[in-house]
Amino acid sequence: MRNLQFQDTFKMLRILKKAGVSRQARTMMALAAESKDKLNIKELGMDFIFSVLESLGDAEDEVYAFFADLTGKELKAVKEMSLDEMVGMFEDFLSLPDLKNFFSKVFKLMK
């Protein structure tokens, strides 16, 4: 998997917008701000992650195209990945050095 590039920003933002992630993030951030209970905040975080995963289906074609581009694979190959390969690909993506920094800055902009 290649490193993220500036052009990937727009692809990721389109996916996030189509999946309704900014709306979900604002709701979860407001709930987390109201909560003083660390366990509740962890639970909200897990709820947010599952909510995002559920919503990615709304941006299915964009997700396939994005990961095909990142991995250098044909679109058909990405669509036909086994679940094990798909999980590995997501793990690789989530461990990209610039990703955490990207999302923290995006969420700051949404406040």
PDB file of C-alpha atoms in Angstrom:
ATOM      1  CA  MET A   1       0.000   0.000   0.000  1.00  0.00           C
ATOM      2  CA  ARG A   2       1.398   3.364  -0.965  1.00  0.00           C
ATOM      3  CA  ASN A   3       1.623   6.358   1.338  1.00  0.00           C
ATOM      4  CA  LEU A   4      -1.216   8.840   1.363  1.00  0.00           C
ATOM      5  CA  GLN A   5      -0.936  11.811  -0.975  1.00  0.00           C
ATOM      6  CA  PHE A   6      -2.663  15.179  -1.166  1.00  0.00           C
ATOM      7  CA  GLN A   7      -4.993  13.870  -3.885  1.00  0.00           C
ATOM      8  CA  ASP A   8      -6.238  11.227  -1.422  1.00  0.00           C
ATOM      9  CA  THR A   9      -7.631  13.935   0.848  1.00  0.00           C
ATOM     10  CA  PHE A  10     -10.439  14.714  -1.570  1.00  0.00           C
ATOM     11  CA  LYS A  11     -11.221  11.060  -2.146  1.00  0.00           C
ATOM     12  CA  MET A  12     -11.447  10.410   1.593  1.00  0.00           C
ATOM     13  CA  LEU A  13     -13.568  13.514   2.168  1.00  0.00           C
ATOM     14  CA  ARG A  14     -16.020  12.435  -0.548  1.00  0.00           C
ATOM     15  CA  ILE A  15     -16.300   9.011   1.080  1.00  0.00           C
ATOM     16  CA  LEU A  16     -16.803  10.539   4.531  1.00  0.00           C
ATOM     17  CA  LYS A  17     -19.418  12.960   3.211  1.00  0.00           C
ATOM     18  CA  LYS A  18     -21.329  10.320   1.289  1.00  0.00           C
ATOM     19  CA  ALA A  19     -21.301   8.029   4.325  1.00  0.00           C
ATOM     20  CA  GLY A  20     -22.536  10.843   6.598  1.00  0.00           C
ATOM     21  CA  VAL A  21     -19.538  10.563   8.902  1.00  0.00           C
ATOM     22  CA  SER A  22     -19.304  14.270   9.781  1.00  0.00           C
ATOM     23  CA  ARG A  23     -22.877  14.258  11.107  1.00  0.00           C
ATOM     24  CA  GLN A  24     -22.145  11.127  13.134  1.00  0.00           C
ATOM     25  CA  ALA A  25     -18.877  12.578  14.437  1.00  0.00           C
ATOM     26  CA  ARG A  26     -20.547  15.785  15.613  1.00  0.00           C
ATOM     27  CA  THR A  27     -23.206  13.793  17.474  1.00  0.00           C
ATOM     28  CA  MET A  28     -20.638  11.535  19.143  1.00  0.00           C
ATOM     29  CA  MET A  29     -18.371  14.455  20.043  1.00  0.00           C
ATOM     30  CA  ALA A  30     -21.283  16.280  21.690  1.00  0.00           C
ATOM     31  CA  LEU A  31     -22.226  13.158  23.658  1.00  0.00           C
ATOM     32  CA  ALA A  32     -18.603  12.596  24.687  1.00  0.00           C
ATOM     33  CA  ALA A  33     -18.283  16.214  25.845  1.00  0.00           C
ATOM     34  CA  GLU A  34     -21.316  15.735  28.100  1.00  0.00           C
ATOM     35  CA  SER A  35     -19.967  12.505  29.596  1.00  0.00           C
ATOM     36  CA  LYS A  36     -17.529  12.430  32.483  1.00  0.00           C
ATOM     37  CA  ASP A  37     -17.462   8.632  32.586  1.00  0.00           C
ATOM     38  CA  LYS A  38     -14.402   7.203  30.763  1.00  0.00           C
ATOM     39  CA  LEU A  39     -16.159   3.890  30.184  1.00  0.00           C
ATOM     40  CA  ASN A  40     -19.073   5.710  28.561  1.00  0.00           C
ATOM     41  CA  ILE A  41     -16.653   7.627  26.313  1.00  0.00           C
ATOM     42  CA  LYS A  42     -15.051   4.345  25.204  1.00  0.00           C
ATOM     43  CA  GLU A  43     -18.503   2.960  24.483  1.00  0.00           C
ATOM     44  CA  LEU A  44     -19.355   6.079  22.453  1.00  0.00           C
ATOM     45  CA  GLY A  45     -16.125   5.607  20.500  1.00  0.00           C
ATOM     46  CA  MET A  46     -17.023   2.017  19.697  1.00  0.00           C
ATOM     47  CA  ASP A  47     -20.540   3.089  18.703  1.00  0.00           C
ATOM     48  CA  PHE A  48     -19.013   5.672  16.394  1.00  0.00           C
ATOM     49  CA  ILE A  49     -16.665   3.147  14.770  1.00  0.00           C
ATOM     50  CA  PHE A  50     -19.493   0.701  14.117  1.00  0.00           C
ATOM     51  CA  SER A  51     -21.715   3.499  12.847  1.00  0.00           C
ATOM     52  CA  VAL A  52     -19.006   4.556  10.381  1.00  0.00           C
ATOM     53  CA  LEU A  53     -18.498   0.981   9.209  1.00  0.00           C
ATOM     54  CA  GLU A  54     -22.237   0.564   8.673  1.00  0.00           C
ATOM     55  CA  SER A  55     -22.397   3.817   6.719  1.00  0.00           C
ATOM     56  CA  LEU A  56     -19.508   2.988   4.389  1.00  0.00           C
ATOM     57  CA  GLY A  57     -21.918   0.919   2.319  1.00  0.00           C
ATOM     58  CA  ASP A  58     -23.423   4.220   1.177  1.00  0.00           C
ATOM     59  CA  ALA A  59     -20.062   5.003  -0.450  1.00  0.00           C
ATOM     60  CA  GLU A  60     -19.302   1.469  -1.644  1.00  0.00           C
ATOM     61  CA  ASP A  61     -18.111   2.351  -5.165  1.00  0.00           C
ATOM     62  CA  GLU A  62     -15.899   5.157  -3.876  1.00  0.00           C
ATOM     63  CA  VAL A  63     -14.378   2.863  -1.226  1.00  0.00           C
ATOM     64  CA  TYR A  64     -13.533   0.215  -3.846  1.00  0.00           C
ATOM     65  CA  ALA A  65     -11.965   2.816  -6.140  1.00  0.00           C
ATOM     66  CA  PHE A  66     -10.009   4.396  -3.286  1.00  0.00           C
ATOM     67  CA  PHE A  67      -8.509   1.110  -2.123  1.00  0.00           C
ATOM     68  CA  ALA A  68      -7.792  -0.018  -5.672  1.00  0.00           C
ATOM     69  CA  ASP A  69      -5.801   3.180  -6.141  1.00  0.00           C
ATOM     70  CA  LEU A  70      -3.984   2.876  -2.797  1.00  0.00           C
ATOM     71  CA  THR A  71      -3.026  -0.753  -3.318  1.00  0.00           C
ATOM     72  CA  GLY A  72      -2.344  -0.589  -7.051  1.00  0.00           C
ATOM     73  CA  LYS A  73      -4.822  -3.413  -7.624  1.00  0.00           C
ATOM     74  CA  GLU A  74      -7.499  -3.630 -10.264  1.00  0.00           C
ATOM     75  CA  LEU A  75     -10.959  -2.548  -9.111  1.00  0.00           C
ATOM     76  CA  LYS A  76     -12.330  -6.050  -9.731  1.00  0.00           C
ATOM     77  CA  ALA A  77      -9.583  -7.574  -7.560  1.00  0.00           C
ATOM     78  CA  VAL A  78     -10.482  -5.269  -4.653  1.00  0.00           C
ATOM     79  CA  LYS A  79     -14.187  -6.074  -4.993  1.00  0.00           C
ATOM     80  CA  GLU A  80     -13.445  -9.803  -4.962  1.00  0.00           C
ATOM     81  CA  MET A  81     -11.034  -9.824  -1.997  1.00  0.00           C
ATOM     82  CA  SER A  82     -11.648 -12.413   0.681  1.00  0.00           C
ATOM     83  CA  LEU A  83     -12.766 -11.097   4.050  1.00  0.00           C
ATOM     84  CA  ASP A  84      -9.334 -11.952   5.450  1.00  0.00           C
ATOM     85  CA  GLU A  85      -7.608  -9.927   2.715  1.00  0.00           C
ATOM     86  CA  MET A  86     -10.031  -7.048   3.235  1.00  0.00           C
ATOM     87  CA  VAL A  87      -9.359  -6.944   6.981  1.00  0.00           C
ATOM     88  CA  GLY A  88      -5.614  -6.983   6.305  1.00  0.00           C
ATOM     89  CA  MET A  89      -6.007  -4.132   3.827  1.00  0.00           C
ATOM     90  CA  PHE A  90      -7.968  -2.063   6.372  1.00  0.00           C
ATOM     91  CA  GLU A  91      -5.326  -2.792   9.029  1.00  0.00           C
ATOM     92  CA  ASP A  92      -2.611  -1.619   6.640  1.00  0.00           C
ATOM     93  CA  PHE A  93      -4.620   1.506   5.847  1.00  0.00           C
ATOM     94  CA  LEU A  94      -5.269   2.330   9.500  1.00  0.00           C
ATOM     95  CA  SER A  95      -1.553   2.011  10.257  1.00  0.00           C
ATOM     96  CA  LEU A  96      -0.494   4.515   7.566  1.00  0.00           C
ATOM     97  CA  PRO A  97       1.590   7.213   9.283  1.00  0.00           C
ATOM     98  CA  ASP A  98      -0.355  10.228   8.039  1.00  0.00           C
ATOM     99  CA  LEU A  99      -3.836   8.848   8.607  1.00  0.00           C
ATOM    100  CA  LYS A 100      -4.226   9.617  12.319  1.00  0.00           C
ATOM    101  CA  ASN A 101      -2.933  13.127  11.765  1.00  0.00           C
ATOM    102  CA  PHE A 102      -5.334  13.620   8.845  1.00  0.00           C
ATOM    103  CA  PHE A 103      -8.411  12.614  10.837  1.00  0.00           C
ATOM    104  CA  SER A 104      -7.474  14.614  13.915  1.00  0.00           C
ATOM    105  CA  LYS A 105      -7.159  17.728  11.748  1.00  0.00           C
ATOM    106  CA  VAL A 106     -10.413  17.019   9.898  1.00  0.00           C
ATOM    107  CA  PHE A 107     -12.317  16.604  13.173  1.00  0.00           C
ATOM    108  CA  LYS A 108     -10.822  19.863  14.500  1.00  0.00           C
ATOM    109  CA  LEU A 109     -12.128  21.621  11.397  1.00  0.00           C
ATOM    110  CA  MET A 110     -15.609  20.207  11.984  1.00  0.00           C
ATOM    111  CA  LYS A 111     -15.887  21.676  15.491  1.00  0.00           C
TER     112      LYS A 111
END
